[in-house]
Coordinates of C-alpha atoms in Angstrom, one line a residue:
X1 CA 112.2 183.2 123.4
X2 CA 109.5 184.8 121.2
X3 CA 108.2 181.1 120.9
X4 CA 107.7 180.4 124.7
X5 CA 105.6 183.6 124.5
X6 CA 103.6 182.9 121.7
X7 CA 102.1 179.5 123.7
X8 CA 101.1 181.9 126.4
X9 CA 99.8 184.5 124.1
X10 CA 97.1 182.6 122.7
X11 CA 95.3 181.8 125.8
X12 CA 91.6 183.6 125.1
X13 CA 91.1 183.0 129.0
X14 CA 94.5 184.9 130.2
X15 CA 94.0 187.7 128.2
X16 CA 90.4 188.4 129.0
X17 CA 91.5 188.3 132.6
X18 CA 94.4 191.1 131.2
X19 CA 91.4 193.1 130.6
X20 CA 88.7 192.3 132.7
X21 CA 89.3 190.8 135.8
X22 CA 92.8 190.7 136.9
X23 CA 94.3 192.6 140.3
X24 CA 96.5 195.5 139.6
X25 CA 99.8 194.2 139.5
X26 CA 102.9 197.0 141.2
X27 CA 103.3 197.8 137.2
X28 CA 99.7 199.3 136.8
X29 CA 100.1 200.8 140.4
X30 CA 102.5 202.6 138.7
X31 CA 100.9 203.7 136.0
X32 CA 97.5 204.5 138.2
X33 CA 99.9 207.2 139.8
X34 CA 101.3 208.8 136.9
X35 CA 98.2 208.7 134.6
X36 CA 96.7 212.1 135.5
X37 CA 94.0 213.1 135.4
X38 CA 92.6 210.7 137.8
X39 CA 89.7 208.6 135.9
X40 CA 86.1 209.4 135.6
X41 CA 84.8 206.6 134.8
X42 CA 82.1 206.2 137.4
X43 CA 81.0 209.5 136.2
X44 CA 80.6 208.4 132.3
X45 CA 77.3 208.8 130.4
X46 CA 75.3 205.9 129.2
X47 CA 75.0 206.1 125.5
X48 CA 78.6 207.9 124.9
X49 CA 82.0 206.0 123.0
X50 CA 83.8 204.3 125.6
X51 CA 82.8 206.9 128.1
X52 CA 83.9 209.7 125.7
X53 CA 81.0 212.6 125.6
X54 CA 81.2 214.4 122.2
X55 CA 83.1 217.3 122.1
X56 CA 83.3 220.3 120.6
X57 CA 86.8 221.4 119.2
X58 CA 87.5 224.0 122.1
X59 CA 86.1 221.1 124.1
X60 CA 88.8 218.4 123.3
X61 CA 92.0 217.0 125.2
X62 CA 94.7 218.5 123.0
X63 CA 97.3 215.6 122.1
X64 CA 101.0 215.9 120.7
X65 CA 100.8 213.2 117.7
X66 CA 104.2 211.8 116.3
X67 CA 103.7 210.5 112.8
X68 CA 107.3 208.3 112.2
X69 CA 107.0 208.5 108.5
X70 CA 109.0 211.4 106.2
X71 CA 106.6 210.2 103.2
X72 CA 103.3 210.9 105.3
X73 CA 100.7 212.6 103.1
X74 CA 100.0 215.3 105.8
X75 CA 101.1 216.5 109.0
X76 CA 97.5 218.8 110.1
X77 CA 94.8 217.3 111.9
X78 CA 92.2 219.4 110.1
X79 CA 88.9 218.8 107.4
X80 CA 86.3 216.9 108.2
X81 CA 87.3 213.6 109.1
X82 CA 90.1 214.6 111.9
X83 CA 87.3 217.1 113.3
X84 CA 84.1 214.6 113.6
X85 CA 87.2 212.2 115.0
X86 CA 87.6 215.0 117.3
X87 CA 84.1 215.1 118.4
X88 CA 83.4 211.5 119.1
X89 CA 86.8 210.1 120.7
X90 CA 87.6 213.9 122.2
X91 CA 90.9 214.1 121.5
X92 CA 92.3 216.9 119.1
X93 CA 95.8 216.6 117.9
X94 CA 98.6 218.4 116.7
X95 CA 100.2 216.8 114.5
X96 CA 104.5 216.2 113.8
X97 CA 105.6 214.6 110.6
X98 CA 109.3 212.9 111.1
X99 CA 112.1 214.6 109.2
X100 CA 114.1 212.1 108.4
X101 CA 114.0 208.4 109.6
X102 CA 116.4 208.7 112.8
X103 CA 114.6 211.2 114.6
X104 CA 112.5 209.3 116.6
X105 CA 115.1 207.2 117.3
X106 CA 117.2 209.7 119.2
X107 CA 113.7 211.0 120.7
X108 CA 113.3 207.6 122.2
X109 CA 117.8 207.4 123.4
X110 CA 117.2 211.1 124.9
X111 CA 113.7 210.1 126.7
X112 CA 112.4 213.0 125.6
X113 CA 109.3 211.6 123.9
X114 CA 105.2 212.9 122.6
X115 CA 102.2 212.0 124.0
X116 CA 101.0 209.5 121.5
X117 CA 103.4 207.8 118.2
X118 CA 102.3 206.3 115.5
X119 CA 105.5 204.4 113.9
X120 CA 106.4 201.1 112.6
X121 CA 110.3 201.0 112.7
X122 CA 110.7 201.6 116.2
X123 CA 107.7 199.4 117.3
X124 CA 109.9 196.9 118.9
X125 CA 111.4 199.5 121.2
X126 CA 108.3 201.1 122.3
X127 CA 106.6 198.0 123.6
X128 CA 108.6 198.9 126.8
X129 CA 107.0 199.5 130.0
X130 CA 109.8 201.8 130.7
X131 CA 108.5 204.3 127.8
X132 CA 105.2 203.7 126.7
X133 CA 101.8 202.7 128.6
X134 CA 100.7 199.4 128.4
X135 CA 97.2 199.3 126.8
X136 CA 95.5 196.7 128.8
X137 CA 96.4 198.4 132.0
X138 CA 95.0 201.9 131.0
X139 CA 92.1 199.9 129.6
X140 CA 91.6 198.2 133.3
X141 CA 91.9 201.5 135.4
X142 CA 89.6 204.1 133.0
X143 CA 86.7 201.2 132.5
X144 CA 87.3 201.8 128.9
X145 CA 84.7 199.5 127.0
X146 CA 87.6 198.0 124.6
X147 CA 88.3 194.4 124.2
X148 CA 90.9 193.6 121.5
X149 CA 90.5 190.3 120.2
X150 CA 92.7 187.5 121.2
X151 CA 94.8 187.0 118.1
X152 CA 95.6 190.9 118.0
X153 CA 96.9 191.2 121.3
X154 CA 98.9 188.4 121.0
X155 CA 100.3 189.8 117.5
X156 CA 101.1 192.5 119.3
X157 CA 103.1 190.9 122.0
X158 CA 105.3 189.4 120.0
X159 CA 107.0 192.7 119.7
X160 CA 107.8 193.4 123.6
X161 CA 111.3 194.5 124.3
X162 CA 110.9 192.1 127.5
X163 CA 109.5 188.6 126.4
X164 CA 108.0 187.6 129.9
X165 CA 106.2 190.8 130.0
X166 CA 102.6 190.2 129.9
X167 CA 101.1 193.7 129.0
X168 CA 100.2 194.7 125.3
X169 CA 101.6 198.5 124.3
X170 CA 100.2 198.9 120.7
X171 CA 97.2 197.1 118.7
X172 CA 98.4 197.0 114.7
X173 CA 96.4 198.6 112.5
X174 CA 95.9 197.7 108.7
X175 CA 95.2 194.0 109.4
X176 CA 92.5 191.5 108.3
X177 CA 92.6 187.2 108.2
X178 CA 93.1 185.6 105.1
X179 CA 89.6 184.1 106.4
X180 CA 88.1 188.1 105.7
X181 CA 90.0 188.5 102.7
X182 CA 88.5 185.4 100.9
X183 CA 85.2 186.8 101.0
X184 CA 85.6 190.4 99.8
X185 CA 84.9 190.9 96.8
X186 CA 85.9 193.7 94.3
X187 CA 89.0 194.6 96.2
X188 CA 92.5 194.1 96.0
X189 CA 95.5 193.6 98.4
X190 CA 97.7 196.6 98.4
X191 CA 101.2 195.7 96.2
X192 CA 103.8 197.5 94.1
X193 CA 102.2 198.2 90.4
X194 CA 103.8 199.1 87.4
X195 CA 101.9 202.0 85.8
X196 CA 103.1 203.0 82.6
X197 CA 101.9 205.9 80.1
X198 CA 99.1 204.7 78.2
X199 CA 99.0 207.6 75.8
X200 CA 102.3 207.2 74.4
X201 CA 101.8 203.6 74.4
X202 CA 98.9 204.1 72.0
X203 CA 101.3 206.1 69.8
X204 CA 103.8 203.6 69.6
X205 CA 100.8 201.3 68.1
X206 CA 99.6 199.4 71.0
X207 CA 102.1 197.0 71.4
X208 CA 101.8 193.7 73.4
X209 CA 102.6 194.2 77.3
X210 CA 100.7 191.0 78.8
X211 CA 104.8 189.7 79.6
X212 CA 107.9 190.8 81.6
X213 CA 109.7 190.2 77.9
X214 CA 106.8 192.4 76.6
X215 CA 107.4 194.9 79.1
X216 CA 111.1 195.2 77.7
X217 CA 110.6 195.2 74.0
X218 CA 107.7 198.3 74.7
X219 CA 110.8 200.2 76.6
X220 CA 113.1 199.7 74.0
X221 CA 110.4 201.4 71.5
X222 CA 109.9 204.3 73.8
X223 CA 113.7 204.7 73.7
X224 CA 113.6 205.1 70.3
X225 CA 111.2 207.5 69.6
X226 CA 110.8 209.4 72.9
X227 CA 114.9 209.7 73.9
X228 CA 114.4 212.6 76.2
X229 CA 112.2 210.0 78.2
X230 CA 113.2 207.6 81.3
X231 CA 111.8 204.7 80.2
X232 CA 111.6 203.1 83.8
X233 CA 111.3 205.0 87.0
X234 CA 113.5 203.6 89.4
X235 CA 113.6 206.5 92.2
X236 CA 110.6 205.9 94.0
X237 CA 112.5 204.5 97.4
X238 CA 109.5 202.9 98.9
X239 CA 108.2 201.3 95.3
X240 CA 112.0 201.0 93.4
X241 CA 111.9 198.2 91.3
X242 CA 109.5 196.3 93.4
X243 CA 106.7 195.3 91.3
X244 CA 109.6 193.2 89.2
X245 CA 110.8 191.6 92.6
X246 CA 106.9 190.6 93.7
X247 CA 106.4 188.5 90.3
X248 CA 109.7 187.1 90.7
X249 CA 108.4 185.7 94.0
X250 CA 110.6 187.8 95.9
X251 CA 108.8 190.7 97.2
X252 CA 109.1 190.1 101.0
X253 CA 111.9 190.8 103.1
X254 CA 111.8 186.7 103.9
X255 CA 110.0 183.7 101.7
X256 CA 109.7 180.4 102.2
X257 CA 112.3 178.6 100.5
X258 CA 110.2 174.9 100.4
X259 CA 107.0 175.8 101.9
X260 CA 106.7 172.2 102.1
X261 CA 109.3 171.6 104.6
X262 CA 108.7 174.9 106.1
X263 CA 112.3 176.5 105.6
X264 CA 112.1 179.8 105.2
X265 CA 114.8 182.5 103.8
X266 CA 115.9 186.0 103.7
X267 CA 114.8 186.4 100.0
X268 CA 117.9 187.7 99.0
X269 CA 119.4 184.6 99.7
X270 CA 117.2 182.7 97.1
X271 CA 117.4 181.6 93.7
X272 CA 113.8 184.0 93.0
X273 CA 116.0 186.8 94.1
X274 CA 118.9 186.2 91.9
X275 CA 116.1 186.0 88.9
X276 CA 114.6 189.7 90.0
X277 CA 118.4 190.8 90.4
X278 CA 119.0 190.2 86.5
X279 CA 116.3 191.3 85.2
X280 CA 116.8 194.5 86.6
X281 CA 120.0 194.4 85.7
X282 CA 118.8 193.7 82.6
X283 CA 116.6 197.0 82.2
X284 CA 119.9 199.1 83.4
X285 CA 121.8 198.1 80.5
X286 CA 119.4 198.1 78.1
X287 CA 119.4 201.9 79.7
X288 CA 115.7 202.2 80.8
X289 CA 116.9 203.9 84.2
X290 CA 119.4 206.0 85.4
X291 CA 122.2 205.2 88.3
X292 CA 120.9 208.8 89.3
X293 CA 117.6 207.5 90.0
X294 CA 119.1 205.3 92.2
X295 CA 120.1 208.1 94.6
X296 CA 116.9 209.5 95.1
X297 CA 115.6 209.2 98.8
X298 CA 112.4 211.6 98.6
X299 CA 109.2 209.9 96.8
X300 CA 108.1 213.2 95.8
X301 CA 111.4 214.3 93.9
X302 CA 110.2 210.7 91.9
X303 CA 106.9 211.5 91.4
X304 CA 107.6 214.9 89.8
X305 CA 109.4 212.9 87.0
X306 CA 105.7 211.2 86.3
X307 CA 103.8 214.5 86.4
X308 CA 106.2 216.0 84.2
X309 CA 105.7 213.7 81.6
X310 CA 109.9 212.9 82.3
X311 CA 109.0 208.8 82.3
X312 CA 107.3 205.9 80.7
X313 CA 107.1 203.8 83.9
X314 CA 106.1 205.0 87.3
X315 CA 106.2 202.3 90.2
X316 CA 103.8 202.8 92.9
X317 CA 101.1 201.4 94.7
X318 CA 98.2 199.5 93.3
X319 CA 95.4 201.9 93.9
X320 CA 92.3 202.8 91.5
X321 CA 92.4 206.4 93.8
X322 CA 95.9 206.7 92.8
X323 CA 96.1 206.0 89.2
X324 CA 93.0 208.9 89.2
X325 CA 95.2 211.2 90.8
X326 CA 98.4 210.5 88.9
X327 CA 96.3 211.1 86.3
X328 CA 95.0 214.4 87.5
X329 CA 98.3 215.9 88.3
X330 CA 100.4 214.7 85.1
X331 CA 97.4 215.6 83.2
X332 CA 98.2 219.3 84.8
X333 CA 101.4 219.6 83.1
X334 CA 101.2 217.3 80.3
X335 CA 98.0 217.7 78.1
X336 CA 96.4 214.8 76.3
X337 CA 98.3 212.3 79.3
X338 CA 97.4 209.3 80.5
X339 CA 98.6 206.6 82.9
X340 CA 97.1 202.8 83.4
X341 CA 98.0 199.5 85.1
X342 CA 100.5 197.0 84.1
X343 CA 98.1 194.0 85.1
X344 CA 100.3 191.1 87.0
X345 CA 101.6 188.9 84.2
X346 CA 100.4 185.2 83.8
X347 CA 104.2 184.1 84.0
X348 CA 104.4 185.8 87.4
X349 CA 105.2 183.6 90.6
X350 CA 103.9 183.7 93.6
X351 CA 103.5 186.7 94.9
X352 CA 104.0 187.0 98.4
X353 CA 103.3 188.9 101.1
X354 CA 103.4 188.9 104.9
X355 CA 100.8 191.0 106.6
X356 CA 100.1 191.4 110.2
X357 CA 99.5 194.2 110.6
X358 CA 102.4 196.7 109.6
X359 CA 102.5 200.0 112.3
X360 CA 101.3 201.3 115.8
X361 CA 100.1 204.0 117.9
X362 CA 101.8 204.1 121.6
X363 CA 100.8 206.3 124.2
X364 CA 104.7 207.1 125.7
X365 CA 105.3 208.0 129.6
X366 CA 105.3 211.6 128.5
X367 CA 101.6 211.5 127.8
X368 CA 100.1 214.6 129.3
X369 CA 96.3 213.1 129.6
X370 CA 97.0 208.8 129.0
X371 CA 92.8 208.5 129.7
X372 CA 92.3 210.7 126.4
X373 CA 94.9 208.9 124.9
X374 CA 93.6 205.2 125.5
X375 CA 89.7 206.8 124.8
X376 CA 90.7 208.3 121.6
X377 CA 92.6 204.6 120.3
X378 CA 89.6 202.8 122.1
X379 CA 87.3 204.9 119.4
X380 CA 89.2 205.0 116.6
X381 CA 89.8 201.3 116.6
X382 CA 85.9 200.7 116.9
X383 CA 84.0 199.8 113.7
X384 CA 82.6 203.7 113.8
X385 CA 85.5 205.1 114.0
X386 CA 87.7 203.2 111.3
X387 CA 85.0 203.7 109.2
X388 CA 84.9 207.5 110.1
X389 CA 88.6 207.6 109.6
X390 CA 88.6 206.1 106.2
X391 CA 85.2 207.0 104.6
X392 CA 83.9 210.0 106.4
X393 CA 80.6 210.2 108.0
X394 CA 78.1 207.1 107.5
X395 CA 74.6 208.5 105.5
X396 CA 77.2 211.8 103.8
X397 CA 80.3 211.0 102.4
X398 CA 79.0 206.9 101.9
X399 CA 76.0 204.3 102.6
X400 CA 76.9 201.0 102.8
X401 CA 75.5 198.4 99.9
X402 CA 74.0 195.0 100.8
X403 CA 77.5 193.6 100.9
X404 CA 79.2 196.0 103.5
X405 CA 80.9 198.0 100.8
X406 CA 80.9 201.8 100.9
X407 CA 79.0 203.8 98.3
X408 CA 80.5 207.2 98.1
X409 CA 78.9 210.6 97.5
X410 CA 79.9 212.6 93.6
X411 CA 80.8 215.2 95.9
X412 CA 83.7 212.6 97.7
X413 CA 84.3 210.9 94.5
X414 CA 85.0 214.4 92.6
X415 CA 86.9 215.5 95.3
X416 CA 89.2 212.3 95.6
X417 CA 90.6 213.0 92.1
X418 CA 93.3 215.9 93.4
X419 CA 95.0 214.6 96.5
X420 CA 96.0 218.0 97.3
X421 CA 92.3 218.8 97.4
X422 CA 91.0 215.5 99.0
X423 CA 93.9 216.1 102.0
X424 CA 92.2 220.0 102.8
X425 CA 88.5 218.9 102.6
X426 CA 88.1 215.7 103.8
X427 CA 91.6 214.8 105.0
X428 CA 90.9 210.5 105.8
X429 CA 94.8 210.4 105.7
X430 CA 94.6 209.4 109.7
X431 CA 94.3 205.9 108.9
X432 CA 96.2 205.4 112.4
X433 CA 93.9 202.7 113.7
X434 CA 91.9 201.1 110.6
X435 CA 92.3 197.5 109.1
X436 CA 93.7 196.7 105.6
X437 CA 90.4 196.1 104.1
X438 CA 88.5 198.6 104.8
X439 CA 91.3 200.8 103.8
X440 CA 91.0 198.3 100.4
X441 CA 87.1 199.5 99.8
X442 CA 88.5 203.5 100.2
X443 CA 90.6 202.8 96.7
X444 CA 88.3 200.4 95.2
X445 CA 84.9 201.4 95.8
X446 CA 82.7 202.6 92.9
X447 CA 86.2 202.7 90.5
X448 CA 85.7 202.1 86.8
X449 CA 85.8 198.4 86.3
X450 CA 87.9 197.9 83.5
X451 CA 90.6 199.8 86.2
X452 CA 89.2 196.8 88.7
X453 CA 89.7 193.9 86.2
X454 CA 93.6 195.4 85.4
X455 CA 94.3 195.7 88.9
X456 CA 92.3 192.1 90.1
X457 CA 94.0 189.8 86.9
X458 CA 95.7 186.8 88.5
X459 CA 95.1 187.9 91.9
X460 CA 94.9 184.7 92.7
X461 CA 98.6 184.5 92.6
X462 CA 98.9 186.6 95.9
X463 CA 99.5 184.8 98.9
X464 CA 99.4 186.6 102.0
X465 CA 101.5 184.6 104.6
X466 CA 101.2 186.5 108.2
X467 CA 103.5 184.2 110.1
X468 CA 106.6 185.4 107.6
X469 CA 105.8 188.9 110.0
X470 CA 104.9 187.7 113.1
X471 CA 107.8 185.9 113.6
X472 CA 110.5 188.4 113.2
X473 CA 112.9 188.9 115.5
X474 CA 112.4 192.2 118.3
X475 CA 115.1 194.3 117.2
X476 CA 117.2 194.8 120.3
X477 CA 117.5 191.0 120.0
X478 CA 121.1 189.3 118.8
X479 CA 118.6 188.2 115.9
X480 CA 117.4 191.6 115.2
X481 CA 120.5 192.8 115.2
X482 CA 121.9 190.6 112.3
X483 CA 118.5 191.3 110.3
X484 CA 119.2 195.2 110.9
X485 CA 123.0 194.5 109.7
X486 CA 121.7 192.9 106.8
X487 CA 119.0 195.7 106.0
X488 CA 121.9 198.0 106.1
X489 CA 124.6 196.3 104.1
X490 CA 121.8 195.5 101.0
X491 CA 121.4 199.2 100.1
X492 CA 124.9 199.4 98.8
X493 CA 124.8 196.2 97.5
X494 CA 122.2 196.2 95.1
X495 CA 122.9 199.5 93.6
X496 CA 126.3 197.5 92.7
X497 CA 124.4 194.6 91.1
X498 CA 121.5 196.7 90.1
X499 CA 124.4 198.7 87.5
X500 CA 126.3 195.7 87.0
X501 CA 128.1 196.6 83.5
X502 CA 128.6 193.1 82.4
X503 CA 127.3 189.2 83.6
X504 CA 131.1 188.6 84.7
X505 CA 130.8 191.6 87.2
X506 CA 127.4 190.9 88.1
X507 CA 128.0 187.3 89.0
X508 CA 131.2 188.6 90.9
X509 CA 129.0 191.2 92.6
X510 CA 126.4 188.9 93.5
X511 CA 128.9 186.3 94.9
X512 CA 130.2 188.9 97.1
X513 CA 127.0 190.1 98.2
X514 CA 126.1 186.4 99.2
X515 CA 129.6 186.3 101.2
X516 CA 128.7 189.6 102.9
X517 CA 125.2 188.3 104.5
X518 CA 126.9 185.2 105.1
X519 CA 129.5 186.7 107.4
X520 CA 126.4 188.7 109.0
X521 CA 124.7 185.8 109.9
X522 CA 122.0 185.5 107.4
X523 CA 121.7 181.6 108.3
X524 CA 121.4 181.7 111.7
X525 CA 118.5 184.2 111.0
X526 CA 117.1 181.7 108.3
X527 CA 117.2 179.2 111.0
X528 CA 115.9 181.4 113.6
X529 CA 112.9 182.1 111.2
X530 CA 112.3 178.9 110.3
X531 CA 111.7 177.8 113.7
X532 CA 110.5 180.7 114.8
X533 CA 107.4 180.6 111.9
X534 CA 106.7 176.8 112.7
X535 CA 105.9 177.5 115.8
X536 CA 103.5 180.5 115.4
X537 CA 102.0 178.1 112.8
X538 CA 101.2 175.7 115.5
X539 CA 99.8 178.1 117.9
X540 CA 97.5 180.7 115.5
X541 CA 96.6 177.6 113.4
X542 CA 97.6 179.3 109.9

């Protein structure tokens, strides 16, 4: 049981022993003898990263990278944030983007895996000794000046294929404590965000859009007068409709239900859910989106509809960089264009979310150097190199302000306006090992503050609740199973409900759908997670 674990886990004492001063158990044995090349750690510099000297390009360990994501903005470790990486951690690497989202999943059945993954679906089967390294055991046998804290390696165990194994495979990246987010300032969490065409708005008189109801009455407008327009987006398959489901309350995959008594919910199961389900039911037959728009599994395919000037609405993530470059691009094609930011309404709910930290890099079995690998992750999760990774090169591309915030140069801040551009010079698309704020200041850092104040209104309605993430179930669990069951069965599903024609079929749909998780196993799950997050709550004291 994940919970048994978890009261292990959290003992600061055990897991500096992990790293420090522990006797090679017959598991790192193994790995001592199939880690080559042997170490050189008693041969290190003083004064160099974790024993790595800088290295020129031709220098550098060459490293297969897997990136487990069809969506990633690039697949070439090249500019100059992968090369100065390259210089201080040693490792160059060439890069694979996934094709489509099964392929590392039959890389992993077939055993025929890269050096080093970064993924977060398949994070629960790569925390396996019998395909990846562990991290604190390569850590241990290359001297490899690296101590993750206490909470991240036990976020990380949670997530081992075997619960009584005691070795850490991956450290999560894009993670921070609700303690570090209460004290940044000028930043915001990263959610869904309506954007909507600001110029065309403006035509139509500047009607009022402060509501969810005002939102609706604006479409039916643009409807009107711009018919050969899609009001609302709805193909983006990461951001579909989601910005609607986040201020019904509804936006993670599980809620609490009464945070009071601590019972907590696969959303779709709740009575916020059933609210988002009409309303966007609601914009379907007022005819703001498509069914065809429902089909579409590329984001790019959807975003071409923006830049085209083709919609109203685009939904996407809540970024001042990426309003400038949706800007930019329609702007290309469409003169006189211009997109803004749907601030969260004051009628919204709480908006949830459940961070802990959301993907991984693993160094697999297959790992033609595991020292470079573990050396390269050792720098990259350093302060320097996350920093490096996100902002470039400390006193070029930024200086950092009083506060710790990074102040970038014109030349970056000209250059982040065309992603396309941004990507080939500076390329800080490797956020592999970086935390969530820092990532934050990349977006929000010297942006136009009226963008700020649209993006930061009612803020203080997000809620980020970590335990809702740490406390999911491994996936090869019986538990994991029925939560990918019911992952699967609600694509189908909410297309139906989604184009419900009238309330009769919708409420029919919806009673069917409710039937279907039911028969799953959706409340053993909610059961499972309601335990499951009481007890993490005891033992990380959130």
């Amino acid at each position: 049981m994940k919970r048994k674990l978890l009261s292990l886990l959290l003992c600061a004492a055990c897991v500096g022993t992990l790293l420090t001063g522990c006797q090679m158990t017959d598991s790192t044995e193994g790995a001592s003898a199939a880690a080559e090349p042997e170490s050189t750690a008693e041969g290190e510099s003083a004064g160099t990263e974790n024993g790595v000297e800088e290295a020129s390009a031709g220098d550098a360990v060459k490293l297969d990278l897997y990136i487990d994501f069809t969506w990633y903005p690039t697949d070439s470790w090249s500019g100059i944030i992968p090369e100065t990486l390259t210089e201080k951690g040693g490792v160059a690497f060439d890069v694979t983007r996934s094709a489509d989202d099964s392929q590392l999943g039959l890389m992993i059945a077939s055993g025929d895996l890269p050096d080093v993954i970064f993924t977060s679906n398949e994070i629960d089967r790569l925390c396996d000794s019998g395909l990846c390294y562990s991290y604190d055991e390569l850590i241990e046998q290359y001297g490899v000046d690296w101590e993750p804290s206490a909470e991240r390696v036990a976020i990380a165990k949670t997530h081992n294929a075997n619960p009584e194994d005691a070795h850490f495979y991956t450290i999560l990246q894009n993670y921070n404590t609700n303690e570090e987010w209460a004290k940044a300032k000028g930043v915001v969490p990263s959610l869904s965000c309506v954007y909507y065409r600001k110029d065309i708005w403006e035509k139509l008189g500047s009607p009022e859009m402060e509501t969810m109801e005002d939102l609706i009455n604006v479409c039916k407008m643009v409807q009107e007068q711009y018919p050969d327009m899609i009001p609302v987006n709805a193909g983006n398959p990461t951001w579909r409709l989601s910005p609607f489901a986040c201020w019904y309350g509804a936006g993670n995959e599980f809620i609490y239900e009464d945070e009071t008594s601590g019972k907590v919910a696969f959303a779709d199961t709740t009575s916020q859910f059933y609210d988002y389900l009409k309303y966007a039911n609601r914009l379907y037959r007022e005819g703001f989106y498509p069914e065809e728009n429902l089909a579409i599994t590329n984001e790019d395919d959807a975003k071409q509809q923006a830049i085209n000037g083709k919609c109203f609405i685009y939904e996407w993530n809540s970024r001042p960089t990426q309003l400038v470059q949706l800007n930019t691009a329609t702007q290309a094609n469409v003169e006189g264009a211009e997109w803004a930011a749907m601030p969260i309404p004051d009628e919204a709910r709480t908006i949830v979310r459940a961070n802990a930290g959301w993907s991984g890099m693993f160094i697999s079995k297959k790992c033609k150097d595991p020292e470079a690998a573990i050396r390269m992750i050792a720098y990259m999760n350093s302060e320097e190199g996350q920093h490096l990774a996100l902002w470039g090169r400390e006193g070029i591309e930024y200086e950092l302000d009083e506060n710790g915030v990074p102040q970038f140069s014109d030349e970056w801040k000209e250059t982040i306006k065309d992603e396309d551009e941004m990507h080939k010079k500076y390329n800080n698309s490797f956020f592999l090992c970086t935390t969530e704020l820092d990532e934050g200041y990349t977006y929000y850092s010297g942006a136009d503050e009226e963008v700020v104040a649209d993006f930061s209104k009612n803020i203080d309605k997000i809620v980020n609740y970590p335990e809702l993430a740490i406390a999911l179930p491994v996936s090869t669990s019986d538990m994991g199973i029925i939560r990918a069951k019911l992952k699967e069965a609600r694509e189908a599903e909410l297309v139906k409900l989604y184009t419900a024609p009238s309330d009769e079929v919708f409420e029919s749909s919806y009673k069917e759908y409710m039937k279907l998780l039911d028969q799953i196993g959706v409340q053993e799950l909610n059961q499972y997670m309601t335990d499951e997050v009481a007890e993490i709550k005891k033992n990380f004291n959130f």
